[in-house]
Short mmCIF file of C-alpha atoms in Angstrom, two decimals:
data_model
loop_
_atom_site.label_atom_id
_atom_site.label_comp_id
_atom_site.label_asym_id
_atom_site.label_seq_id
_atom_site.Cartn_x
_atom_site.Cartn_y
_atom_site.Cartn_z
CA MET A 267 1.58 -19.45 -4.10
CA LYS A 268 0.64 -15.75 -4.08
CA ASN A 269 -0.63 -16.01 -0.47
CA ARG A 270 2.53 -17.82 0.62
CA LEU A 271 4.85 -15.00 -1.06
CA GLU A 272 2.96 -12.39 0.75
CA HIS A 273 3.24 -14.26 4.22
CA ILE A 274 7.04 -14.70 3.40
CA ARG A 275 7.22 -11.22 2.59
CA GLU A 276 5.83 -10.01 5.82
CA GLN A 277 7.91 -12.51 7.87
CA VAL A 278 11.10 -11.31 6.27
CA LYS A 279 9.97 -7.76 6.79
CA ASN A 280 9.36 -8.38 10.42
CA GLU A 281 12.20 -10.74 11.22
CA LYS A 282 14.81 -9.27 8.91
CA LYS A 283 16.21 -12.70 8.05
CA VAL A 284 14.90 -16.35 7.50
CA THR A 285 16.08 -19.77 6.55
CA VAL A 286 14.91 -22.12 3.91
CA SER A 287 14.55 -24.97 6.39
CA GLU A 288 12.41 -23.05 8.66
CA LEU A 289 9.99 -21.59 5.86
CA SER A 290 9.60 -25.29 4.39
CA LYS A 291 8.33 -26.46 7.58
CA ILE A 292 6.06 -23.39 8.26
CA TYR A 293 4.37 -23.68 4.62
CA LYS A 294 4.53 -27.41 4.15
CA VAL A 295 6.40 -27.33 0.92
CA THR A 296 9.86 -28.50 -0.30
CA GLU A 297 12.86 -26.46 0.37
CA GLU A 298 13.35 -26.18 -3.42
CA THR A 299 9.94 -24.39 -3.60
CA ILE A 300 10.81 -21.98 -0.97
CA ARG A 301 14.23 -21.25 -2.84
CA ARG A 302 12.05 -20.38 -5.92
CA ASP A 303 9.84 -18.11 -3.66
CA LEU A 304 12.87 -16.26 -2.47
CA GLU A 305 14.23 -15.89 -5.85
CA LYS A 306 11.27 -14.22 -6.97
CA LEU A 307 11.54 -11.72 -4.07
CA GLU A 308 14.99 -11.10 -4.82
CA LYS A 309 14.34 -10.15 -8.24
CA GLU A 310 11.80 -7.56 -6.85
CA GLY A 311 14.71 -6.09 -4.95
CA PHE A 312 12.88 -7.07 -1.50
CA LEU A 313 15.50 -9.34 -0.11
CA THR A 314 18.90 -10.80 -0.68
CA ARG A 315 19.35 -14.46 -0.82
CA THR A 316 22.06 -15.90 1.45
CA PHE A 317 23.40 -19.56 2.04
CA GLY A 318 20.57 -21.33 3.62
CA GLY A 319 18.10 -18.34 3.55
CA ALA A 320 17.94 -14.79 2.88
CA VAL A 321 17.96 -11.43 4.57
CA LEU A 322 15.74 -8.18 4.14
CA ASN A 323 17.05 -5.60 1.55
CA SER A 324 17.13 -2.42 3.63
CA ALA A 325 17.04 -0.46 0.48
CA SER A 326 13.50 -1.82 -0.52
CA GLN A 327 12.25 -0.33 2.82
CA LYS A 328 12.69 3.21 1.16
CA GLU A 329 9.66 2.20 -0.89
CA HIS A 330 7.50 2.67 2.18
CA ILE A 331 8.77 5.96 3.91
CA HIS A 332 6.44 8.70 4.51
CA PHE A 333 5.56 11.13 1.70
CA TYR A 334 7.39 14.16 3.35
CA LYS A 335 10.43 12.21 3.80
CA ARG A 336 10.34 11.06 0.10
CA THR A 337 10.03 14.81 -0.93
CA SER A 338 13.74 15.52 0.06
CA ILE A 339 14.84 12.26 -1.96
CA ASN A 340 16.31 13.43 -5.39
CA GLN A 341 14.45 16.67 -4.99
CA LYS A 342 16.59 18.42 -7.66
CA GLU A 343 15.70 15.80 -10.08
CA LYS A 344 12.12 15.81 -9.50
CA ALA A 345 12.16 19.61 -9.79
CA LYS A 346 13.91 19.52 -13.19
CA ILE A 347 11.57 16.85 -14.53
CA ALA A 348 8.73 19.00 -13.47
CA GLN A 349 10.08 22.14 -15.17
CA LEU A 350 10.99 20.09 -18.40
CA PHE A 351 7.35 19.08 -18.84
CA LYS A 352 5.47 22.26 -17.82
CA GLU A 353 5.05 23.34 -21.34
CA VAL A 354 3.16 20.21 -22.31
CA LEU A 355 1.20 20.42 -18.97
CA ASP A 356 0.13 23.95 -19.73
CA GLN A 357 -1.68 22.63 -23.04
CA LYS A 358 -3.83 20.21 -21.05
CA ARG A 359 -7.21 20.83 -19.69
CA THR A 360 -7.88 17.85 -17.70
CA ILE A 361 -5.36 15.88 -15.95
CA ALA A 362 -5.64 12.78 -13.67
CA ALA A 363 -2.71 12.72 -11.03
CA ASP A 364 -1.40 10.03 -8.80
CA ALA A 365 -0.12 10.85 -5.35
CA SER A 366 3.75 10.73 -5.87
CA THR A 367 6.23 13.36 -4.90
CA THR A 368 7.46 13.66 -8.56
CA VAL A 369 3.93 14.38 -9.75
CA MET A 370 3.24 16.97 -6.95
CA GLU A 371 6.44 18.94 -8.24
CA ALA A 372 4.88 19.22 -11.47
CA ILE A 373 1.47 19.97 -10.19
CA ARG A 374 2.84 23.01 -8.35
CA LEU A 375 3.83 24.63 -11.54
CA LEU A 376 0.22 24.65 -12.57
CA LYS A 377 -1.10 26.92 -9.54
CA ALA A 378 -1.72 30.09 -11.71
CA ASN A 379 -3.50 28.30 -14.66
CA ARG A 380 -7.34 28.44 -14.23
CA ASN A 381 -8.09 26.48 -17.15
CA ILE A 382 -6.98 23.21 -15.82
CA THR A 383 -8.83 20.63 -13.90
CA VAL A 384 -6.95 18.01 -11.93
CA LEU A 385 -8.41 14.73 -10.68
CA SER A 386 -6.12 13.40 -8.15
CA SER A 387 -5.82 10.63 -5.52
CA SER A 388 -3.30 12.81 -3.39
CA THR A 389 -4.63 14.41 -0.05
CA GLU A 390 -1.40 16.42 0.04
CA ILE A 391 -2.64 18.50 -3.16
CA PHE A 392 -5.28 20.33 -1.07
CA ARG A 393 -2.58 21.67 1.11
CA GLU A 394 -0.32 22.61 -1.58
CA MET A 395 -2.60 24.05 -3.98
CA THR A 396 -4.41 26.37 -1.46
CA GLY A 397 -4.88 29.64 -3.09
CA SER A 398 -4.29 28.34 -6.58
CA GLU A 399 -6.31 28.96 -9.78
CA ILE A 400 -6.67 25.29 -10.95
CA HIS A 401 -9.87 23.29 -10.22
CA ILE A 402 -9.13 20.15 -8.17
CA LEU A 403 -11.34 16.80 -8.05
CA SER A 404 -10.56 14.18 -5.40
CA THR A 405 -10.96 10.72 -6.05
CA GLY A 406 -12.17 9.88 -2.70
CA GLY A 407 -11.31 6.40 -1.07
CA VAL A 408 -9.51 5.08 1.86
CA PHE A 409 -6.76 7.22 3.20
CA ASN A 410 -3.31 6.04 3.50
CA GLU A 411 -1.37 8.00 6.06
CA ASP A 412 2.19 7.21 4.65
CA SER A 413 1.49 8.05 1.04
CA LEU A 414 -0.88 10.88 1.76
CA SER A 415 -3.12 9.09 -0.69
CA LEU A 416 -6.64 7.65 -1.31
CA GLN A 417 -6.94 4.22 -2.51
CA GLY A 418 -9.51 1.13 -2.81
CA ASN A 419 -12.61 0.54 -4.69
CA LEU A 420 -14.12 3.84 -4.11
CA ALA A 421 -11.27 5.82 -5.53
CA LYS A 422 -11.35 3.49 -8.63
CA GLU A 423 -15.03 3.87 -9.09
CA ASN A 424 -14.93 7.59 -9.02
CA ILE A 425 -12.03 7.61 -11.66
CA ARG A 426 -14.14 5.84 -13.95
CA ARG A 427 -16.72 8.77 -14.09
CA TYR A 428 -14.15 10.93 -15.63
CA HIS A 429 -12.20 11.05 -19.21
CA VAL A 430 -9.02 13.23 -19.13
CA ASP A 431 -6.59 14.53 -21.50
CA LEU A 432 -3.62 13.14 -19.65
CA ALA A 433 -2.61 10.69 -16.91
CA LEU A 434 0.43 12.19 -15.02
CA LEU A 435 2.10 9.26 -13.00
CA SER A 436 5.43 8.31 -11.52
CA CYS A 437 6.87 4.93 -10.49
CA LYS A 438 9.16 2.77 -8.66
CA GLY A 439 10.71 0.87 -11.31
CA LEU A 440 11.27 0.84 -15.19
CA ASP A 441 12.21 -2.19 -17.11
CA MET A 442 12.11 -2.75 -20.82
CA ASP A 443 10.75 -6.18 -20.76
CA LYS A 444 8.78 -6.04 -17.37
CA GLY A 445 7.09 -2.46 -18.04
CA ILE A 446 6.36 0.11 -15.47
CA MET A 447 6.31 -1.13 -11.89
CA ASP A 448 5.20 0.27 -8.46
CA SER A 449 5.89 -1.02 -4.72
CA SER A 450 2.39 -0.76 -3.74
CA GLU A 451 -0.65 -2.87 -5.41
CA ARG A 452 -3.20 -0.43 -4.04
CA GLU A 453 -1.23 2.55 -5.57
CA ALA A 454 -0.78 0.63 -8.60
CA ASP A 455 -4.46 -0.08 -9.05
CA VAL A 456 -5.51 3.49 -8.87
CA LYS A 457 -2.97 4.38 -11.50
CA THR A 458 -4.12 1.77 -13.72
CA GLU A 459 -7.65 3.27 -13.60
CA MET A 460 -6.18 6.61 -14.64
CA VAL A 461 -4.42 5.28 -17.66
CA LYS A 462 -7.59 3.66 -18.78
CA GLN A 463 -9.46 7.07 -18.70
CA ALA A 464 -6.87 9.09 -20.22
CA LEU A 465 -6.15 10.00 -23.88
CA GLU A 466 -2.42 10.16 -23.15
CA VAL A 467 -0.03 9.10 -20.42
CA ALA A 468 3.16 10.97 -19.01
CA LEU A 469 5.49 8.95 -16.93
CA LEU A 470 7.83 11.17 -14.72
CA ALA A 471 10.86 9.17 -13.54
CA ASP A 472 14.24 10.19 -12.55
CA HIS A 473 17.43 8.34 -13.58
CA THR A 474 17.38 6.06 -10.58
CA LYS A 475 14.25 4.30 -11.69
CA PHE A 476 15.87 2.81 -14.90
CA GLU A 477 16.67 -0.75 -14.90
CA ARG A 478 15.04 -1.20 -11.63
CA THR A 479 12.09 -3.57 -10.66
CA ALA A 480 9.42 -3.41 -8.03
CA PHE A 481 6.48 -5.46 -6.64
CA VAL A 482 3.88 -4.95 -9.10
CA GLN A 483 3.84 -3.99 -12.84
CA PHE A 484 0.97 -1.43 -13.53
CA LEU A 485 1.80 -0.29 -17.02
CA ASP A 486 2.87 -1.66 -20.48
CA TRP A 487 5.14 0.40 -22.70
CA ASP A 488 2.51 0.78 -25.32
CA LYS A 489 0.39 2.91 -23.34
CA VAL A 490 3.06 5.42 -22.67
CA THR A 491 3.07 8.80 -24.43
CA TYR A 492 5.72 10.64 -22.70
CA LEU A 493 8.63 9.42 -20.61
CA VAL A 494 10.20 12.41 -18.84
CA THR A 495 13.47 12.21 -16.98
CA ASP A 496 16.38 14.44 -15.47
CA GLU A 497 19.12 13.19 -17.53
CA ARG A 498 19.87 11.29 -20.96
CA PRO A 499 19.39 7.67 -20.44
CA SER A 500 21.40 5.08 -22.20
CA ASP A 501 21.54 4.59 -26.16
CA GLN A 502 19.74 1.59 -25.41
CA TRP A 503 16.76 3.38 -23.79
CA VAL A 504 16.70 6.28 -26.17
CA GLU A 505 16.37 3.51 -29.22
CA PHE A 506 13.83 1.87 -27.16
CA CYS A 507 11.64 4.91 -26.80
CA LYS A 508 11.95 5.59 -30.40
CA GLU A 509 10.75 1.95 -31.31
CA LYS A 510 7.77 2.29 -28.93
CA GLU A 511 6.92 5.85 -30.46
CA ILE A 512 7.46 7.37 -26.89
CA THR A 513 8.36 11.08 -26.58
CA LEU A 514 11.44 11.18 -24.41
CA ILE A 515 11.99 14.37 -22.50
CA TYR A 516 15.20 14.99 -20.68
#
């Protein structure tokens, strides 16, 4: 089923729309099975079901745009989140940082802190931090040109060599029941390894990420120490963080 879903995902991405009857013939399964597949992909936000088929959800393609284009999306919100968390970051000595644009905003604020070492899967960090005082370690790995990140087994193996005070991460979606999600399985795998090696986990997520699902879950709420966002979330989320003993910063 997993392979079928991936093939359907690629077909929808390429053709923009599909029909249940056509997919049923291609994959030699019942139309009811295809409808369930399309329902799963709709819940991820990848497509929208229509009468007799489905169409690509154009909003989902924003998950795959280039790093430099993503930096301009919700830029003020990302900058605010970084400022809100700077005091905590300055107290850490070792940080594992993902390759997200939100996390990069936070790392930029540490340029003058020579007591901090950052282990990162980002390649953009080398350009951003030229001339800075912080110590930078690269995870190594396979280069992803769109996300300017390093992925794969080599990256994960190298992360396992280190133990850090804090894993500094962002995400594509937050859901109370489903946890914390990302649109890329390869990015999610790297983040999961960072969480395993960290004493604390900080999640940086602007208000648009709440009540939103994405392709793959990479983090459970019981692993989150800090949740930093740009505005006060709903009362339900505030209470949820209290119950999970998560420090909510906004």
